[in-house]
PDB file of C-alpha atoms in Angstrom:
ATOM      1  CA  MET A 214       0.000   0.000   0.000  1.00 67.00           C
ATOM      2  CA  PRO A 215       1.483   3.379  -0.955  1.00 68.00           C
ATOM      3  CA  HIS A 216       2.192   5.770   1.910  1.00 74.00           C
ATOM      4  CA  GLY A 217       2.705   9.255   0.483  1.00 80.00           C
ATOM      5  CA  PRO A 218      -0.012  11.400  -1.118  1.00 80.00           C
ATOM      6  CA  GLU A 219       1.649  11.323  -4.541  1.00 86.00           C
ATOM      7  CA  GLU A 220       2.131   7.548  -4.323  1.00 85.00           C
ATOM      8  CA  LYS A 221      -1.566   7.143  -3.475  1.00 81.00           C
ATOM      9  CA  LYS A 222      -2.549   9.260  -6.478  1.00 84.00           C
ATOM     10  CA  GLN A 223      -0.279   7.237  -8.742  1.00 87.00           C
ATOM     11  CA  ALA A 224      -1.698   3.981  -7.371  1.00 84.00           C
ATOM     12  CA  LEU A 225      -5.229   5.148  -8.149  1.00 86.00           C
ATOM     13  CA  ASP A 226      -4.140   6.282 -11.617  1.00 88.00           C
ATOM     14  CA  VAL A 227      -2.870   2.778 -12.416  1.00 89.00           C
ATOM     15  CA  GLY A 228      -5.986   1.043 -11.101  1.00 86.00           C
ATOM     16  CA  ALA A 229      -5.379   0.316  -7.414  1.00 83.00           C
ATOM     17  CA  GLU A 230      -8.407  -0.652  -5.372  1.00 85.00           C
ATOM     18  CA  CYS A 231     -10.107   2.583  -4.345  1.00 85.00           C
ATOM     19  CA  PRO A 232     -11.656   1.226  -1.099  1.00 88.00           C
ATOM     20  CA  ALA A 233      -8.215   0.279   0.252  1.00 84.00           C
ATOM     21  CA  ILE A 234      -6.858   3.771  -0.448  1.00 85.00           C
ATOM     22  CA  VAL A 235      -9.936   5.442   1.066  1.00 87.00           C
ATOM     23  CA  GLN A 236      -9.661   3.221   4.151  1.00 88.00           C
ATOM     24  CA  GLN A 237      -6.023   4.191   4.602  1.00 86.00           C
ATOM     25  CA  LEU A 238      -6.856   7.894   4.171  1.00 87.00           C
ATOM     26  CA  ALA A 239      -9.626   7.603   6.772  1.00 89.00           C
ATOM     27  CA  ALA A 240      -7.223   5.942   9.210  1.00 89.00           C
ATOM     28  CA  VAL A 241      -4.657   8.708   8.740  1.00 88.00           C
ATOM     29  CA  SER A 242      -7.339  11.353   9.170  1.00 89.00           C
ATOM     30  CA  GLY A 243      -8.527   9.732  12.401  1.00 90.00           C
ATOM     31  CA  ALA A 244      -4.993   9.547  13.757  1.00 91.00           C
ATOM     32  CA  ASP A 245      -4.358  13.202  12.868  1.00 92.00           C
ATOM     33  CA  ASN A 246      -7.581  14.285  14.556  1.00 91.00           C
ATOM     34  CA  GLY A 247      -6.772  12.292  17.680  1.00 91.00           C
ATOM     35  CA  LEU A 248      -3.331  13.858  17.862  1.00 93.00           C
ATOM     36  CA  MET A 249      -4.772  17.347  17.326  1.00 92.00           C
ATOM     37  CA  ALA A 250      -7.302  16.839  20.128  1.00 92.00           C
ATOM     38  CA  THR A 251      -4.579  15.616  22.489  1.00 92.00           C
ATOM     39  CA  VAL A 252      -2.310  18.570  21.677  1.00 93.00           C
ATOM     40  CA  MET A 253      -5.192  21.046  22.123  1.00 91.00           C
ATOM     41  CA  GLU A 254      -6.151  19.524  25.474  1.00 90.00           C
ATOM     42  CA  SER A 255      -2.547  19.630  26.661  1.00 91.00           C
ATOM     43  CA  TYR A 256      -2.221  23.246  25.573  1.00 90.00           C
ATOM     44  CA  LEU A 257      -5.425  24.337  27.326  1.00 87.00           C
ATOM     45  CA  ARG A 258      -4.537  22.590  30.558  1.00 84.00           C
ATOM     46  CA  GLU A 259      -0.966  23.921  30.570  1.00 86.00           C
ATOM     47  CA  GLU A 260      -1.660  27.461  29.318  1.00 84.00           C
ATOM     48  CA  PHE A 261      -4.053  28.388  32.090  1.00 78.00           C
ATOM     49  CA  PRO A 262      -3.104  28.539  35.770  1.00 73.00           C
ATOM     50  CA  SER A 263      -2.508  25.217  37.485  1.00 75.00           C
ATOM     51  CA  SER A 264      -5.600  23.253  38.441  1.00 69.00           C
ATOM     52  CA  GLU A 265      -5.110  24.100  42.131  1.00 76.00           C
ATOM     53  CA  ILE A 266      -5.446  27.814  41.304  1.00 83.00           C
ATOM     54  CA  ARG A 267      -8.265  27.551  38.738  1.00 82.00           C
ATOM     55  CA  SER A 268     -11.829  28.120  39.841  1.00 85.00           C
ATOM     56  CA  ASP A 269     -14.492  25.479  39.286  1.00 87.00           C
ATOM     57  CA  SER A 270     -15.893  27.702  36.545  1.00 88.00           C
ATOM     58  CA  GLN A 271     -12.525  27.844  34.762  1.00 86.00           C
ATOM     59  CA  ASN A 272     -12.101  24.066  35.014  1.00 85.00           C
ATOM     60  CA  LYS A 273     -15.608  23.593  33.639  1.00 90.00           C
ATOM     61  CA  SER A 274     -14.891  25.976  30.732  1.00 89.00           C
ATOM     62  CA  ILE A 275     -11.689  24.125  29.861  1.00 88.00           C
ATOM     63  CA  ASP A 276     -13.471  20.751  30.029  1.00 91.00           C
ATOM     64  CA  GLU A 277     -16.307  22.057  27.822  1.00 93.00           C
ATOM     65  CA  THR A 278     -13.859  23.477  25.281  1.00 91.00           C
ATOM     66  CA  ILE A 279     -11.963  20.184  25.128  1.00 91.00           C
ATOM     67  CA  SER A 280     -15.250  18.326  24.661  1.00 93.00           C
ATOM     68  CA  ILE A 281     -16.229  20.640  21.785  1.00 92.00           C
ATOM     69  CA  VAL A 282     -12.829  20.219  20.111  1.00 89.00           C
ATOM     70  CA  ARG A 283     -13.001  16.425  20.427  1.00 88.00           C
ATOM     71  CA  SER A 284     -16.557  16.380  19.023  1.00 90.00           C
ATOM     72  CA  TYR A 285     -15.533  18.568  16.102  1.00 86.00           C
ATOM     73  CA  LEU A 286     -12.510  16.428  15.270  1.00 83.00           C
ATOM     74  CA  ARG A 287     -14.447  13.136  15.175  1.00 78.00           C
TER      75      ARG A 287
END
C-alpha cells in the first residue's frame, strides 16, 4: 500500500483498489484528529493557571472546550 499522497494518487491512476486507499486515508485522518485533540487539550490545561489555582468555573470551561474540540474532530 502506498504511503505518500503522490504515491496514493499514482496507485489510483494505475488502477489500485479505491476502497483500500480510502480506508487508509480515513485511518490517517482519524490519527491526525486524535493527535490534534490531544495537543489542544494539553495546551489548554498547561496554558491556564494550574488546576489548584483555577476556579471550578474555569475548570468547567476548559473541560467544555476540550469536549467541543473532540466532538468537532471526530
